[in-house]
XYZ file of C-alpha atoms in Angstrom:
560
model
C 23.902 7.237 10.916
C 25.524 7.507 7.543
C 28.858 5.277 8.007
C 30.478 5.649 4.684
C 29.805 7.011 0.848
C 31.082 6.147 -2.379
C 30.619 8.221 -4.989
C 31.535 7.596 -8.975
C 31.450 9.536 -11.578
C 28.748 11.779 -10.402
C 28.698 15.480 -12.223
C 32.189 16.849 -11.129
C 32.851 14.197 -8.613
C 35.056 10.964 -10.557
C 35.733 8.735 -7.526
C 35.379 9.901 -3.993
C 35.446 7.688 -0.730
C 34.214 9.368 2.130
C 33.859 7.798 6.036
C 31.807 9.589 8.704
C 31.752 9.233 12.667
C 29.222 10.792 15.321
C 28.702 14.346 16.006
C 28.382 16.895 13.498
C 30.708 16.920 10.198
C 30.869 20.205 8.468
C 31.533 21.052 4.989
C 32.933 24.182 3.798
C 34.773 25.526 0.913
C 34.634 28.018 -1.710
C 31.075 29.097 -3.143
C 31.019 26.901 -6.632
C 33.307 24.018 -5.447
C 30.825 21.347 -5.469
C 29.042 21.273 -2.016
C 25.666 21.327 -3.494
C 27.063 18.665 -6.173
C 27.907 16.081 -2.653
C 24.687 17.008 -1.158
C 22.809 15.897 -4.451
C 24.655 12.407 -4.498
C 23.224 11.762 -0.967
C 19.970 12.863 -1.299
C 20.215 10.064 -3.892
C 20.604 7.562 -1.354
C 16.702 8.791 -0.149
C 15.264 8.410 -3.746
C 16.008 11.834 -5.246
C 15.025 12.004 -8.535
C 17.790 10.782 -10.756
C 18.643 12.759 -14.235
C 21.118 12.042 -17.424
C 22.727 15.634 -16.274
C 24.055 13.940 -12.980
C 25.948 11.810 -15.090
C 29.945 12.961 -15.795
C 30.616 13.882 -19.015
C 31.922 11.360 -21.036
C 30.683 8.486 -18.564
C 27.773 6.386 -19.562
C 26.540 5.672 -15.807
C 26.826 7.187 -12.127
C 27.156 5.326 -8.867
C 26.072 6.579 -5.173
C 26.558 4.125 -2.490
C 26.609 4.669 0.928
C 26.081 2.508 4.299
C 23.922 2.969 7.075
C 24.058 2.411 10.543
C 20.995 1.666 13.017
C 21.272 0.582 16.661
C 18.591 -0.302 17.467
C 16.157 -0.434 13.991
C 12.979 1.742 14.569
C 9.826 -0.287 14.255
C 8.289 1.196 10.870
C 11.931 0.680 9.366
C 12.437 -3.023 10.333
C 8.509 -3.352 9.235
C 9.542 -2.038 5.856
C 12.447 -3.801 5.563
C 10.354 -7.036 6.304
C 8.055 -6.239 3.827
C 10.205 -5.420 0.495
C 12.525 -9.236 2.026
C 15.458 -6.876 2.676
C 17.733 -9.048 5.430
C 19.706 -7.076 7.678
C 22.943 -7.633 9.440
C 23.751 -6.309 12.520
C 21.642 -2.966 11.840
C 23.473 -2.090 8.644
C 22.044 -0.847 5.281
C 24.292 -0.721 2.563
C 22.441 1.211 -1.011
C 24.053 1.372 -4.002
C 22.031 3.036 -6.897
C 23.411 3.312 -10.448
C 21.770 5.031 -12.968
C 22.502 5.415 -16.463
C 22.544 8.451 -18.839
C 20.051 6.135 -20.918
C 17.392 6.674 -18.200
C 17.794 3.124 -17.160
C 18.760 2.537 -13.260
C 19.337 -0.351 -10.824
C 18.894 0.492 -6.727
C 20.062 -2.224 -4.021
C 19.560 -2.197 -0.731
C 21.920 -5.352 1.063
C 21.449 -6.749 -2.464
C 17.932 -6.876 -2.889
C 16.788 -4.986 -5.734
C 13.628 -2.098 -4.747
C 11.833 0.107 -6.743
C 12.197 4.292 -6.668
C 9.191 3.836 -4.388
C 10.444 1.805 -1.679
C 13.607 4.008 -1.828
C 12.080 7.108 -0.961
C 10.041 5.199 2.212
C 13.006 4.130 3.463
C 14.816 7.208 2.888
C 12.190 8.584 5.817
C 13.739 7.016 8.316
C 17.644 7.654 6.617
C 17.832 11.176 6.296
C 16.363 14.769 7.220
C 17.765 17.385 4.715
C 16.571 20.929 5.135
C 18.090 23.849 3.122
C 17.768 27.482 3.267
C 15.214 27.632 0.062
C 13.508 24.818 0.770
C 11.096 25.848 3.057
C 7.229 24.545 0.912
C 6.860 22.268 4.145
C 6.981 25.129 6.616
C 4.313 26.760 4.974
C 2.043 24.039 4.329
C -1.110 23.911 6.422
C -1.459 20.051 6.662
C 2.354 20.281 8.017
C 1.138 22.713 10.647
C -1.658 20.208 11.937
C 0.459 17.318 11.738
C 2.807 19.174 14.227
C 0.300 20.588 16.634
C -1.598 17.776 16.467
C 1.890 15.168 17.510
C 3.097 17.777 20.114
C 1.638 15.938 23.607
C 0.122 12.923 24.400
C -3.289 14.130 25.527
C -3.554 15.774 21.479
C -2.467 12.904 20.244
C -4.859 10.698 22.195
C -7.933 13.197 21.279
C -6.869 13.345 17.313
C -6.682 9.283 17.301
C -10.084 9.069 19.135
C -11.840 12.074 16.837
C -10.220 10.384 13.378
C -11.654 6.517 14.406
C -15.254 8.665 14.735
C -14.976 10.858 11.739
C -14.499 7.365 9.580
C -17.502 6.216 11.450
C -19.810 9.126 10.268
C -17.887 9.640 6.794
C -18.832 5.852 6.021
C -22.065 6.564 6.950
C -22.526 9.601 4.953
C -20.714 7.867 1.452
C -23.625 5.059 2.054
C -26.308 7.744 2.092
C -25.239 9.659 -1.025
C -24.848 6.137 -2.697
C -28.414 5.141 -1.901
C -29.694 8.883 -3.050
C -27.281 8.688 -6.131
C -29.487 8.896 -9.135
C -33.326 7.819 -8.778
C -33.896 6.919 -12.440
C -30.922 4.643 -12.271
C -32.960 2.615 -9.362
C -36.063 2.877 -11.153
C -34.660 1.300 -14.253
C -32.284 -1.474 -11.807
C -35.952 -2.216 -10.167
C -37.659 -2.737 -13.319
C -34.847 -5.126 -14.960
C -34.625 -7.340 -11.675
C -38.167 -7.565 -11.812
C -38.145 -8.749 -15.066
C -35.338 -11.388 -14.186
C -37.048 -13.072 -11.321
C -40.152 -12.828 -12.810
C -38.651 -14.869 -15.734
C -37.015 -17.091 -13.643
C -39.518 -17.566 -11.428
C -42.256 -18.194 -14.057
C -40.062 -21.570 -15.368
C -40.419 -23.294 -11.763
C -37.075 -24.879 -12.555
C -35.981 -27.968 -9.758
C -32.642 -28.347 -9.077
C -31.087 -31.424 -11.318
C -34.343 -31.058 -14.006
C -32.047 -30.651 -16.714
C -29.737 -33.539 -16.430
C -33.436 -35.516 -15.790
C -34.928 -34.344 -19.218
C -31.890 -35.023 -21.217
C -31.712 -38.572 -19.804
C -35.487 -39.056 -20.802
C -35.477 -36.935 -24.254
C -32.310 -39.753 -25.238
C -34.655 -42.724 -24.194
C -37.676 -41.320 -25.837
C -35.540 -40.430 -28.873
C -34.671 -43.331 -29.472
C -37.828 -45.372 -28.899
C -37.622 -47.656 -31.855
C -34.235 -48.602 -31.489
C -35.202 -49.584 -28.236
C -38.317 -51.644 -29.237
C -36.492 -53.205 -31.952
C -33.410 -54.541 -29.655
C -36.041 -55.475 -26.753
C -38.017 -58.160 -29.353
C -34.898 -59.594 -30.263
C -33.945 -59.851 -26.787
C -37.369 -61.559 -25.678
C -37.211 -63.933 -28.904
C -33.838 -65.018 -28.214
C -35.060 -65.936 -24.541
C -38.625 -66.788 -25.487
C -37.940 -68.965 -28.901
C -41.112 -69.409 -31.279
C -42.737 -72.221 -32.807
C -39.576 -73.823 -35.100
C -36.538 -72.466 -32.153
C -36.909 -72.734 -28.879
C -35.342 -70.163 -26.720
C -32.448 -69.998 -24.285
C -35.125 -70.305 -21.061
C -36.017 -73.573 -22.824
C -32.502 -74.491 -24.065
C -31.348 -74.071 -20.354
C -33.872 -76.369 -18.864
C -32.935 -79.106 -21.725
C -29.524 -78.805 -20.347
C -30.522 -79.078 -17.026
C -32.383 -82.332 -17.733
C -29.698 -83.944 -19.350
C -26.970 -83.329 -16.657
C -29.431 -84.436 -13.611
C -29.653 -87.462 -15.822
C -26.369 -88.079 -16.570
C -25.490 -87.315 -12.423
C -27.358 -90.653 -11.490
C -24.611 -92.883 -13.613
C -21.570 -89.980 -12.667
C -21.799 -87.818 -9.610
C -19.152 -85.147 -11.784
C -22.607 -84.211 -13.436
C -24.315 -83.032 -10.312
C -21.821 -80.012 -9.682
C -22.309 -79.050 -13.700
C -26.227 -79.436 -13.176
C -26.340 -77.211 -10.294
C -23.961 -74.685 -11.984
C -27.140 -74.241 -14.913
C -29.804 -74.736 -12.274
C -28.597 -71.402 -11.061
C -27.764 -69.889 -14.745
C -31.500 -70.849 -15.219
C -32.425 -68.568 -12.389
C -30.654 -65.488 -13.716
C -31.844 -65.829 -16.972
C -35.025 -65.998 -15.817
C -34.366 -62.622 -14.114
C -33.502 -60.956 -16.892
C -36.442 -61.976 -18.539
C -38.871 -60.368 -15.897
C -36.931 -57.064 -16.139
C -37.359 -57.229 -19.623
C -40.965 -57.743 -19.307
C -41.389 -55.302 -16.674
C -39.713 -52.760 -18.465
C -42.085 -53.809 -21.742
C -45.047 -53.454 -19.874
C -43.642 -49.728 -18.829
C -41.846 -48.322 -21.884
C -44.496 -46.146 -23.229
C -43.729 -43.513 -26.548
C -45.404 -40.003 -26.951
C -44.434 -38.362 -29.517
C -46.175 -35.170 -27.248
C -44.801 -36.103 -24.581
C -41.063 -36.265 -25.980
C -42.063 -32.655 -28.022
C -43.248 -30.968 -24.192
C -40.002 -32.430 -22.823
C -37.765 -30.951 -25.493
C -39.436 -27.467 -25.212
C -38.724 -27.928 -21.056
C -35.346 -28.019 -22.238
C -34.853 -25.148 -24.671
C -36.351 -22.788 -21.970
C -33.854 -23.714 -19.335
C -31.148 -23.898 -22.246
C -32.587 -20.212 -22.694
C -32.041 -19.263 -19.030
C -28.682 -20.645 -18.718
C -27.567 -18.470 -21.399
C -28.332 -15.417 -19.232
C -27.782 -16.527 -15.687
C -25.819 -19.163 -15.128
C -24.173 -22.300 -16.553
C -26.220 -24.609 -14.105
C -30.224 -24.495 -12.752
C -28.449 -24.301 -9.359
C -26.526 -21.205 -10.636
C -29.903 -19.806 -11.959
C -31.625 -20.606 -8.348
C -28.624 -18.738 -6.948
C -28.851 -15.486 -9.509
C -32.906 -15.065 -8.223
C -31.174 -15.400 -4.980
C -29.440 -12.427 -5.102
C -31.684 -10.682 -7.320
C -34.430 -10.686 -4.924
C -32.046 -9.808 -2.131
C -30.858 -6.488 -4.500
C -35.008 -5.788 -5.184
C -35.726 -6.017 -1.623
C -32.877 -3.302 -0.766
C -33.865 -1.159 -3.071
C -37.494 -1.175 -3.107
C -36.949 -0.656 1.016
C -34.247 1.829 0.595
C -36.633 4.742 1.618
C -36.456 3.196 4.697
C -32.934 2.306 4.911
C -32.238 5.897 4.080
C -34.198 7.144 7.140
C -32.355 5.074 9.594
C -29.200 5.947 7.963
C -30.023 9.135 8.173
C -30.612 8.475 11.939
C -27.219 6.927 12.598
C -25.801 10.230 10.289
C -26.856 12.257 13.189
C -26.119 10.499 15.847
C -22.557 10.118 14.560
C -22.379 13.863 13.710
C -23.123 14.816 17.375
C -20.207 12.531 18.809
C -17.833 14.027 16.460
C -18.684 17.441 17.107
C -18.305 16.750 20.973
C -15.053 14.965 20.354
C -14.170 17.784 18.145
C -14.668 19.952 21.282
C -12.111 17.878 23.512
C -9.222 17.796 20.477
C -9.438 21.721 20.049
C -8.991 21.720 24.208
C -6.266 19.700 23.662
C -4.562 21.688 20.871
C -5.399 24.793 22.284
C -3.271 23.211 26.280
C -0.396 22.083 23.591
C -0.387 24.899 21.614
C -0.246 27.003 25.117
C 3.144 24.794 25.912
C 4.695 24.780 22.428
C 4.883 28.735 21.854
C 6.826 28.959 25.166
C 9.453 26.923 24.160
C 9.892 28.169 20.452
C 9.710 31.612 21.630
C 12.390 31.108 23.996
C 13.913 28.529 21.469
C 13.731 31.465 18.960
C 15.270 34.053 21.354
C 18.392 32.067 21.513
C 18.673 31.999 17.564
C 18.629 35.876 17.884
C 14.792 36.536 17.166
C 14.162 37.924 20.634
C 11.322 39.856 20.028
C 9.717 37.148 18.203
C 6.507 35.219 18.802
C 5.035 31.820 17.064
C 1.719 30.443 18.033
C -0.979 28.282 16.429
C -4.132 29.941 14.771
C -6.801 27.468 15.426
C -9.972 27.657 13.815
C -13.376 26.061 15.842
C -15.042 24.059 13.505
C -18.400 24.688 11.965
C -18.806 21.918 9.055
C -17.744 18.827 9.835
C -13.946 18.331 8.654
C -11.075 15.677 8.977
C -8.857 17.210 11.042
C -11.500 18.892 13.114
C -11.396 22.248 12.831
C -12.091 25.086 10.414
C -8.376 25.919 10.101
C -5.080 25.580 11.472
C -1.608 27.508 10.729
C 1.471 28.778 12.298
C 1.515 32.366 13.275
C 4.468 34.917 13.678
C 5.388 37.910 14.614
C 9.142 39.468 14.408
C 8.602 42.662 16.576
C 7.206 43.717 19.482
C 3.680 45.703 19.025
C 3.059 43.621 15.791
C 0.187 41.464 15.523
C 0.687 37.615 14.947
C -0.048 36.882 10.996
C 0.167 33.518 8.655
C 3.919 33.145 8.845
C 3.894 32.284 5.401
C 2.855 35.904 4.425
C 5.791 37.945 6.674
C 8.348 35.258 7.294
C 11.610 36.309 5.534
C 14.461 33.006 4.232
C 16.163 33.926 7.177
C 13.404 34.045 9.664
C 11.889 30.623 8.174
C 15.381 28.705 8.080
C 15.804 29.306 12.250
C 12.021 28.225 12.837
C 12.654 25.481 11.041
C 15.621 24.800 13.099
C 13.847 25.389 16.281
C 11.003 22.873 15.194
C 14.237 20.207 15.309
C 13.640 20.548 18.848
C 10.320 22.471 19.667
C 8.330 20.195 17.553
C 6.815 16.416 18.142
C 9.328 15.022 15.293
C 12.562 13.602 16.673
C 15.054 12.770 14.312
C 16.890 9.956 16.309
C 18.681 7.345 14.160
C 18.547 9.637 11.063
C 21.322 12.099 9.577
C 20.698 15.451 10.037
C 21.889 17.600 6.885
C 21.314 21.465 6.848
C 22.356 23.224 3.746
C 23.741 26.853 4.751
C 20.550 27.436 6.497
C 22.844 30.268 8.070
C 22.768 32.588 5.350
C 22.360 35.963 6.673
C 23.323 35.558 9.987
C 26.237 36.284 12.126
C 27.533 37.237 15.498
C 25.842 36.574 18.546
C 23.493 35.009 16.184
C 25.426 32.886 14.342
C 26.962 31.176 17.709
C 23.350 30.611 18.875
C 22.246 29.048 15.850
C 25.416 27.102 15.810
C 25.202 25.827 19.592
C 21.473 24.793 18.917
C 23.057 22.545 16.004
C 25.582 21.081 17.833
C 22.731 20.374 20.458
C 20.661 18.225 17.645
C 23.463 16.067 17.317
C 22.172 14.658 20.244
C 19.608 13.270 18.614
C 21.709 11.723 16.033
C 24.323 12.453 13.200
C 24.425 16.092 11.822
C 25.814 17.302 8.468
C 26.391 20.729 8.022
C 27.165 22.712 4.807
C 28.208 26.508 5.841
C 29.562 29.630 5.034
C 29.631 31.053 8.490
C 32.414 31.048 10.759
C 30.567 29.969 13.936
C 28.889 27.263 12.858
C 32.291 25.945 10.903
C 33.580 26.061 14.337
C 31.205 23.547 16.228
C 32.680 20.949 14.120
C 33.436 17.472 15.111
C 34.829 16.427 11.659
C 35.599 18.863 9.169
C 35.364 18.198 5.493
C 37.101 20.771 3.100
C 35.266 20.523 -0.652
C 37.588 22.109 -3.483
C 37.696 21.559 -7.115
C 41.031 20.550 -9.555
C 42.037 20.383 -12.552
C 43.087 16.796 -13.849
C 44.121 15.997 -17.010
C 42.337 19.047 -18.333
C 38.968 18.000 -16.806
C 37.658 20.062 -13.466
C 37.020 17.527 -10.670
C 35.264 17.729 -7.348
C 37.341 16.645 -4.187
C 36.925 16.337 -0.562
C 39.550 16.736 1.683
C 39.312 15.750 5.790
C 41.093 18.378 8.220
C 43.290 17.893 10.870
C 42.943 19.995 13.968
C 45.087 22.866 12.658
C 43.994 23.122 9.375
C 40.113 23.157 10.818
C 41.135 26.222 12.878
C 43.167 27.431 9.516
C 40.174 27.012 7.576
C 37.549 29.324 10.150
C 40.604 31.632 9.934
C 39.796 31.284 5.691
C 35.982 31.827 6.449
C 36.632 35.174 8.357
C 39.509 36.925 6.103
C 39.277 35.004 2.572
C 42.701 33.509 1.292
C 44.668 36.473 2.916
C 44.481 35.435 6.717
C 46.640 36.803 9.082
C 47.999 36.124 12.845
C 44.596 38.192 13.904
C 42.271 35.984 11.793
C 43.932 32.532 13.076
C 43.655 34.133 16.800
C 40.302 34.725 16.169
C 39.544 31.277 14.936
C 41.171 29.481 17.796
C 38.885 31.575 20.280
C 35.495 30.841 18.253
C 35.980 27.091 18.555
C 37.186 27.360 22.342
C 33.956 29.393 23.012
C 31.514 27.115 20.914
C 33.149 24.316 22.510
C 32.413 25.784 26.159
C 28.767 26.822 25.485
């Protein structure tokens, strides 16, 4: 429920501070006084469309804010909330949305700041607004499935169980039109992976070849360098005729110190210590030998090795930074070849599983229109007597339904409300012989007839009266006063009756300050709610008679 509103310098409205309890809370007041001006500033609070012209004149910015109530938070709502990071306190929402004549504007929601988007979701679950002209929903064929189709549970059921197989079979359908989507395109996609992995295939590339050939390119490159540093190596080991070489040097040294070791023991550990050097540099002069007697240049060899190169080089440019990324492109390119050179056959046994599908939602197709057709059976009885107590007695309502022929997603051919207003008459699309009237009390009765229950929300009907009164008017004003027992109920009105069923009355007016015309709102006391129905019946000139008669309305809605 809507606890409170603040509004600020919104159109004719300056500053108003308004606080709401349970029940139903009626506005009234003269025609041009602002009501549609408050009922703008809440529909704000839902993500209405915000415009420069809602902003007061000579004011750069408007604010709405206004805090909600929810004991407990429906699912979807807390879901949301969870979602967008919005924290909630004890089930209260508190938006504030400013907007600027600039275009510019900032929403909250408990101080987290949300988008226009999120606004409007949550709004959903805030507020139900229905006026007298705005009836596009009634009349709107996908609103007339929705309804049948949430009015029991056996419907619902049988729409959840024919939607799950419809996805089945229209998957299955958008992968056949994909694989019959234009043949030349697959022709030429065939040809161009054949190329590739013909290509790629053709080079016989190994995994780790190209970090093999550049190591052996780098030796063979550099083959003289290498030849060169290996003599001098061997010759400073090896010696020549006029210098011997360390191998010999070493040994000399060795001599001396197992010598010197007989007269001084201190020599031993030193001649051991060059024993052993001996050893190692006598292994580095096999591996230098061995690798001599290997090391072998071709200048063919090194020119084959270098071409190796280029072509992978080559190949990397157009599949892959690696030969394992190469290996993995002919990978997949085979894979692709293979499902479309075999999609002929693919095709067929889609084709197959098409069919099958088909059948199972045509049978389940079968069981939702039963279904509709039980709930449809159950929902005309009670908006036909719903709609005899709004003063349509003659009146009937009852879903067209449509078998279906061509597969569709809602599973049949067509669905829409029909009506008739007089006996004899045959049942047409209520869009085409519903008058304003006639539309604002089936939307009314669809408050209660209908599978939506607005629970937790605040109800707001905008002189969806109009043209009533009467016998009539009471009805439709009893059968509001019964919604608020689903949850809060706002009321604009012009009619008497419906004035009267008030639990809170608001008076809207408009005043002159300081030579500027401002919107107010004024809260009634007991007497001046029964002074204002006395307003409603007589205008400004009301009499004994008129309060009488205003007194007896509200003790007879009261009693109904």
């Amino acid at each position: 429920m809507l606890q409170s509103l603040h509004i600020h310098n919104f159109a004719l409205i300056e500053d108003l501070h308004l606080t709401f309890g349970d029940g139903v809370t009626i506005f009234t007041g003269e025609t041009g006084a602002g009501k549609s001006i408050l009922l703008d500033a809440i529909g704000m609070l839902a993500g209405k469309r915000a415009s420069a012209s809602f902003v007061r004149h000579g004011t750069d910015s408007f604010l709405v804010e206004g805090a909600f109530f929810f004991s407990p938070l429906p699912e979807g709502l807390e879901q949301l909330l969870t979602d967008n990071h919005i924290e909630v306190d004890e089930g209260q929402l508190i938006i504030s949305r400013q907007f600027q004549r600039s275009g510019r504007g900032t929403i909250l929601v408990n101080g987290t700041l949300v988008p226009t988007t999120v606004l409007r979701r949550l709004g959903a679950y805030l507020l139900d607004i229905h006026g007298q002209f705005d009836n596009s929903l009634i009349f709107n064929s996908s609103y007339h499935v929705a309804i049948l189709d949430g009015l029991t549970a056996d419907v619902r059921q049988a729409r959840q169980d024919y939607d799950e197989l419809y996805r089945q079979w229209h998957q299955t359908e958008g992968e056949i039109k994909a694989l019959r989507h234009d043949e030349s395109e697959k022709a030429r996609m065939l040809s161009i992976l054949a190329f590739q992995i013909k290509e790629i295939e053709g080079a016989a590339l190994k995994e780790g070849e190209d970090d093999e050939l550049e190591q052996k390119i780098n030796k063979a490159s550099h083959a003289e360098h290498i030849k060169d540093n290996l003599k001098e190596a061997m010759f400073a080991l090896e010696g020549g005729e006029r210098q011997p070489g360390v191998i010999e040097q070493i040994e000399t040294i060795h001599r001396s110190l197992e010598k010197a070791s007989v007269y001084d023991e201190a020599f031993s550990a030193l001649a051991g210590k060059v024993e052993t050097l001996s050893y190692e540099i006598e292994d580095v002069h096999d591996g230098l030998l061995s690798y001599a007697d290997s090391f072998d240049f071709d200048e063919r060899a090194l020119d084959a090795m270098q071409s190796r190169l280029a072509s992978i080089e080559k190949l990397k440019r157009k599949y892959g930074f690696t030969v394992a990324d190469i290996l993995q492109f002919l990978a997949k390119a085979k894979a692709d070849y293979e499902r479309l050179d075999q999609s002929e056959s693919h095709l067929a046994k889609l084709e197959e599983k098409l069919a099958r599908q088909a059948a199972a939602v045509r049978q389940q197709a079968q069981v939702l229109a039963a279904a509709r057709r039980d709930a449809d059976s159950q929902f005309s009885q009670t908006m036909t007597a719903t709609l005899n107590k709004l003063g349509m007695l003659n009146s009937r309502i009852a879903f067209h339904i449509e078998p279906m022929k061509d597969i569709t997603a809602d599973g049949s051919a067509g669905i829409e409300l029909y009506f008739s207003a007089n006996t004899g008459e045959d049942m047409q699309p209520l869009a085409k012989i519903a008058s304003g009237g006639e539309v604002s009390r089936i939307a009314l009765a669809l408050k209660t007839a209908g599978p939506e229950r607005t629970t937790g929300k605040t109800m707001i009907f905008d002189e969806i009266d109009v043209g009533i009164s009467g016998q009539t008017g009471l009805q439709v004003a009893d059968h509001i006063r019964q919604l608020s027992g689903q949850g809060q109920v706002f009321c604009i009105t012009h009619l008497p009756q419906t004035a009267a069923i008030a639990d809170h009355h608001y008076f809207i007016y408009k005043k002159e300050m300081d030579g500027r015309t401002v919107t107010q709102v004024r809260g009634l006391s007991e007497g001046e709610h029964v002074l204002e129905i006395a307003r409603m019946f007589a205008g400004n000139d009301t009499t004994k008679a008129s309060i009488e008669a205003a007194r007896q309305i509200v003790k007879q809605v009261k009693g109904m």
